[in-house]
């Protein structure tokens, strides 16, 4: 529609009336250009070829009758403003025509030109306005329906009136599935009371705390997703109309945060162990000095008593007790990893022999302990306290792997590793090694556990039961001694840890104390 003229398609089979109309329209301002067709089919063809501002439509045409005519016309030219021409002032028909998409109707007998042009202008304006509304609605729909976040419209009682399509992607519920349900039904029981409180306060608040602390919400598959949400009244002047909730899935973010906190906790635990270790180490050192004095005085006393003096056995008991205390001190020092490194030439068989009693006590009576030493074992050079620590750690793990009991077997052997063999063994140089293996008949490990066992803090044990440092410490000790450690394990069959320590050259072995 331009300011000066309106172009109209007149669809009317009655020639006489068409002439009357043309005459009336010729006198109207703004000017009305008229094109006329006698049948609906012709009119539609014309509409598809030329643009018109409006259609004046007789409902009863040779090829169409009644309200159906409006529908067919609109199907061919969506949104075109239609003014229906009726023979009599039938208000029922007029209302029905508007319901079927016509903008207005004219009674044929009232063809005053002013009245005609006004009806046309209003029809055109109204149609334009409607088109804009549809357009805008489409835009708003797109905003909500294509949004990443979930948008829901809630009644004051928490009933869901609308769920946006993102609900399906995020929570698995198909469109409309939740409509009518109460939002509290899918909130985790832990969070339900808090959510109900927010809903109850709603009429007094224009908006929720922003954003709300995360809620756990049930996914259709039964899992729980962590959702962050923010709410607004539908109408700020009338919160009673309900609220709009924007919700987004923050499960992954929250999980990452928890993981970080967990790592921090482990780190703190490690620091604590280190501090305790340092404390224990310090005490152990002082304690050792005291023990040395006790030994010394006990020895002096023994010299005072002649053989057969009944008091000698008392003094010998004092010495034995001091020795036991010294063993404890060694363990404390091993734990604190503060023992001064005292590598010495060792016969592993002897070390194992001596640590056996302690080991047996630790693993309890349900687990049988076997020792199969190889004869003529080559000497190695290592810190005795550390080797004891290695055995105790391996024994502790074996015990944990055999809650129902079983057996623990320690074996030693001399091994000459050829280049081909050694290369496959974690960078061990070819040469002579002493192997010490610890085998249990416990639960074993799946591949994904076996791959990580030497990593610090890797543990499958409950919090407070495992630190994940046992094998990491062993690994450090073995590497420091120029050796290697390997694990073989099968689920429900058991586990063997084998440690290789380099054989010490014979001349070094004999020249040592
Ligand atoms: P922790 O004993 O504190 O868990 P470790 O470093 O000693 O730490 O062991 C790490 C993990 O290796 C254990 O949690 C366990 O899963 C696995 N593991 C170690 N030794 C054995 C074993 N003998 N049998 C089965 N699993 C074992
Ligand atoms: Mg352990």
mmCIF file with all atom_site columns, C-alpha atoms in Angstrom, residues 247-328:
data_model
loop_
_atom_site.group_PDB
_atom_site.id
_atom_site.type_symbol
_atom_site.label_atom_id
_atom_site.label_alt_id
_atom_site.label_comp_id
_atom_site.label_asym_id
_atom_site.label_entity_id
_atom_site.label_seq_id
_atom_site.pdbx_PDB_ins_code
_atom_site.Cartn_x
_atom_site.Cartn_y
_atom_site.Cartn_z
_atom_site.occupancy
_atom_site.B_iso_or_equiv
_atom_site.pdbx_formal_charge
_atom_site.auth_seq_id
_atom_site.auth_comp_id
_atom_site.auth_asym_id
_atom_site.auth_atom_id
_atom_site.pdbx_PDB_model_num
ATOM 1  C CA . UNK A 1 247 ? 18.382 -23.564 34.463 1.00 0.00 ? 247 UNK A CA 1
ATOM 2  C CA . UNK A 1 248 ? 21.683 -24.864 33.219 1.00 0.00 ? 248 UNK A CA 1
ATOM 3  C CA . UNK A 1 249 ? 23.521 -28.124 33.665 1.00 0.00 ? 249 UNK A CA 1
ATOM 4  C CA . UNK A 1 250 ? 26.724 -27.561 35.654 1.00 0.00 ? 250 UNK A CA 1
ATOM 5  C CA . UNK A 1 251 ? 27.380 -31.207 36.497 1.00 0.00 ? 251 UNK A CA 1
ATOM 6  C CA . UNK A 1 252 ? 30.739 -31.369 34.762 1.00 0.00 ? 252 UNK A CA 1
ATOM 7  C CA . UNK A 1 253 ? 31.928 -28.116 36.303 1.00 0.00 ? 253 UNK A CA 1
ATOM 8  C CA . UNK A 1 254 ? 30.914 -29.216 39.788 1.00 0.00 ? 254 UNK A CA 1
ATOM 9  C CA . UNK A 1 255 ? 32.590 -32.588 39.254 1.00 0.00 ? 255 UNK A CA 1
ATOM 10 C CA . UNK A 1 256 ? 35.816 -30.914 38.193 1.00 0.00 ? 256 UNK A CA 1
ATOM 11 C CA . UNK A 1 257 ? 35.688 -28.739 41.308 1.00 0.00 ? 257 UNK A CA 1
ATOM 12 C CA . UNK A 1 258 ? 35.134 -31.752 43.527 1.00 0.00 ? 258 UNK A CA 1
ATOM 13 C CA . UNK A 1 259 ? 38.025 -33.517 41.877 1.00 0.00 ? 259 UNK A CA 1
ATOM 14 C CA . UNK A 1 260 ? 40.231 -30.512 42.543 1.00 0.00 ? 260 UNK A CA 1
ATOM 15 C CA . UNK A 1 261 ? 39.179 -30.440 46.194 1.00 0.00 ? 261 UNK A CA 1
ATOM 16 C CA . UNK A 1 262 ? 39.938 -34.146 46.417 1.00 0.00 ? 262 UNK A CA 1
ATOM 17 C CA . UNK A 1 263 ? 43.408 -33.646 44.965 1.00 0.00 ? 263 UNK A CA 1
ATOM 18 C CA . UNK A 1 264 ? 43.994 -30.827 47.406 1.00 0.00 ? 264 UNK A CA 1
ATOM 19 C CA . UNK A 1 265 ? 42.888 -33.036 50.272 1.00 0.00 ? 265 UNK A CA 1
ATOM 20 C CA . UNK A 1 266 ? 45.330 -35.712 49.161 1.00 0.00 ? 266 UNK A CA 1
ATOM 21 C CA . UNK A 1 267 ? 48.092 -33.180 48.950 1.00 0.00 ? 267 UNK A CA 1
ATOM 22 C CA . UNK A 1 268 ? 47.285 -31.943 52.431 1.00 0.00 ? 268 UNK A CA 1
ATOM 23 C CA . UNK A 1 269 ? 47.340 -35.525 53.622 1.00 0.00 ? 269 UNK A CA 1
ATOM 24 C CA . UNK A 1 270 ? 50.758 -35.983 52.042 1.00 0.00 ? 270 UNK A CA 1
ATOM 25 C CA . UNK A 1 271 ? 52.031 -32.839 53.750 1.00 0.00 ? 271 UNK A CA 1
ATOM 26 C CA . UNK A 1 272 ? 50.639 -34.093 57.005 1.00 0.00 ? 272 UNK A CA 1
ATOM 27 C CA . UNK A 1 273 ? 52.425 -37.418 56.542 1.00 0.00 ? 273 UNK A CA 1
ATOM 28 C CA . UNK A 1 274 ? 55.597 -35.581 55.825 1.00 0.00 ? 274 UNK A CA 1
ATOM 29 C CA . UNK A 1 275 ? 55.210 -33.460 58.958 1.00 0.00 ? 275 UNK A CA 1
ATOM 30 C CA . UNK A 1 276 ? 54.393 -36.503 61.082 1.00 0.00 ? 276 UNK A CA 1
ATOM 31 C CA . UNK A 1 277 ? 57.332 -38.256 59.485 1.00 0.00 ? 277 UNK A CA 1
ATOM 32 C CA . UNK A 1 278 ? 59.663 -35.434 60.352 1.00 0.00 ? 278 UNK A CA 1
ATOM 33 C CA . UNK A 1 279 ? 58.397 -35.389 63.935 1.00 0.00 ? 279 UNK A CA 1
ATOM 34 C CA . UNK A 1 280 ? 58.718 -39.148 64.261 1.00 0.00 ? 280 UNK A CA 1
ATOM 35 C CA . UNK A 1 281 ? 62.156 -39.041 62.682 1.00 0.00 ? 281 UNK A CA 1
ATOM 36 C CA . UNK A 1 282 ? 63.304 -36.381 65.120 1.00 0.00 ? 282 UNK A CA 1
ATOM 37 C CA . UNK A 1 283 ? 62.095 -38.326 68.131 1.00 0.00 ? 283 UNK A CA 1
ATOM 38 C CA . UNK A 1 284 ? 63.611 -41.521 66.792 1.00 0.00 ? 284 UNK A CA 1
ATOM 39 C CA . UNK A 1 285 ? 67.027 -39.934 66.480 1.00 0.00 ? 285 UNK A CA 1
ATOM 40 C CA . UNK A 1 286 ? 66.995 -38.672 70.077 1.00 0.00 ? 286 UNK A CA 1
ATOM 41 C CA . UNK A 1 287 ? 65.587 -41.965 71.196 1.00 0.00 ? 287 UNK A CA 1
ATOM 42 C CA . UNK A 1 288 ? 68.412 -43.796 69.497 1.00 0.00 ? 288 UNK A CA 1
ATOM 43 C CA . UNK A 1 289 ? 70.917 -41.791 71.503 1.00 0.00 ? 289 UNK A CA 1
ATOM 44 C CA . UNK A 1 290 ? 69.156 -42.733 74.711 1.00 0.00 ? 290 UNK A CA 1
ATOM 45 C CA . UNK A 1 291 ? 69.156 -46.383 73.642 1.00 0.00 ? 291 UNK A CA 1
ATOM 46 C CA . UNK A 1 292 ? 72.863 -46.263 72.975 1.00 0.00 ? 292 UNK A CA 1
ATOM 47 C CA . UNK A 1 293 ? 73.404 -45.068 76.526 1.00 0.00 ? 293 UNK A CA 1
ATOM 48 C CA . UNK A 1 294 ? 71.187 -47.843 77.906 1.00 0.00 ? 294 UNK A CA 1
ATOM 49 C CA . UNK A 1 295 ? 73.191 -50.436 75.977 1.00 0.00 ? 295 UNK A CA 1
ATOM 50 C CA . UNK A 1 296 ? 76.420 -48.939 77.222 1.00 0.00 ? 296 UNK A CA 1
ATOM 51 C CA . UNK A 1 297 ? 75.454 -48.962 80.895 1.00 0.00 ? 297 UNK A CA 1
ATOM 52 C CA . UNK A 1 298 ? 73.938 -52.423 80.604 1.00 0.00 ? 298 UNK A CA 1
ATOM 53 C CA . UNK A 1 299 ? 77.212 -53.678 79.157 1.00 0.00 ? 299 UNK A CA 1
ATOM 54 C CA . UNK A 1 300 ? 79.155 -52.007 81.974 1.00 0.00 ? 300 UNK A CA 1
ATOM 55 C CA . UNK A 1 301 ? 76.899 -53.680 84.539 1.00 0.00 ? 301 UNK A CA 1
ATOM 56 C CA . UNK A 1 302 ? 77.329 -57.072 82.887 1.00 0.00 ? 302 UNK A CA 1
ATOM 57 C CA . UNK A 1 303 ? 81.078 -56.745 83.278 1.00 0.00 ? 303 UNK A CA 1
ATOM 58 C CA . UNK A 1 304 ? 80.527 -56.189 87.015 1.00 0.00 ? 304 UNK A CA 1
ATOM 59 C CA . UNK A 1 305 ? 78.738 -59.492 87.497 1.00 0.00 ? 305 UNK A CA 1
ATOM 60 C CA . UNK A 1 306 ? 80.631 -62.717 87.465 1.00 0.00 ? 306 UNK A CA 1
ATOM 61 C CA . UNK A 1 307 ? 79.267 -65.596 85.430 1.00 0.00 ? 307 UNK A CA 1
ATOM 62 C CA . UNK A 1 308 ? 76.473 -67.336 87.307 1.00 0.00 ? 308 UNK A CA 1
ATOM 63 C CA . UNK A 1 309 ? 75.362 -64.229 89.126 1.00 0.00 ? 309 UNK A CA 1
ATOM 64 C CA . UNK A 1 310 ? 71.533 -64.422 89.099 1.00 0.00 ? 310 UNK A CA 1
ATOM 65 C CA . UNK A 1 311 ? 71.347 -60.656 88.396 1.00 0.00 ? 311 UNK A CA 1
ATOM 66 C CA . UNK A 1 312 ? 72.992 -61.137 84.998 1.00 0.00 ? 312 UNK A CA 1
ATOM 67 C CA . UNK A 1 313 ? 69.753 -62.408 83.430 1.00 0.00 ? 313 UNK A CA 1
ATOM 68 C CA . UNK A 1 314 ? 67.984 -59.202 84.529 1.00 0.00 ? 314 UNK A CA 1
ATOM 69 C CA . UNK A 1 315 ? 70.591 -57.080 82.848 1.00 0.00 ? 315 UNK A CA 1
ATOM 70 C CA . UNK A 1 316 ? 70.434 -59.232 79.721 1.00 0.00 ? 316 UNK A CA 1
ATOM 71 C CA . UNK A 1 317 ? 66.675 -58.647 79.667 1.00 0.00 ? 317 UNK A CA 1
ATOM 72 C CA . UNK A 1 318 ? 67.339 -54.918 79.776 1.00 0.00 ? 318 UNK A CA 1
ATOM 73 C CA . UNK A 1 319 ? 69.578 -55.294 76.733 1.00 0.00 ? 319 UNK A CA 1
ATOM 74 C CA . UNK A 1 320 ? 66.963 -57.364 74.879 1.00 0.00 ? 320 UNK A CA 1
ATOM 75 C CA . UNK A 1 321 ? 64.311 -54.748 75.543 1.00 0.00 ? 321 UNK A CA 1
ATOM 76 C CA . UNK A 1 322 ? 66.639 -52.038 74.309 1.00 0.00 ? 322 UNK A CA 1
ATOM 77 C CA . UNK A 1 323 ? 67.146 -54.021 71.122 1.00 0.00 ? 323 UNK A CA 1
ATOM 78 C CA . UNK A 1 324 ? 63.419 -54.256 70.578 1.00 0.00 ? 324 UNK A CA 1
ATOM 79 C CA . UNK A 1 325 ? 63.152 -50.543 71.065 1.00 0.00 ? 325 UNK A CA 1
ATOM 80 C CA . UNK A 1 326 ? 65.877 -50.108 68.476 1.00 0.00 ? 326 UNK A CA 1
ATOM 81 C CA . UNK A 1 327 ? 63.857 -52.130 65.952 1.00 0.00 ? 327 UNK A CA 1
ATOM 82 C CA . UNK A 1 328 ? 60.877 -49.881 66.557 1.00 0.00 ? 328 UNK A CA 1
#
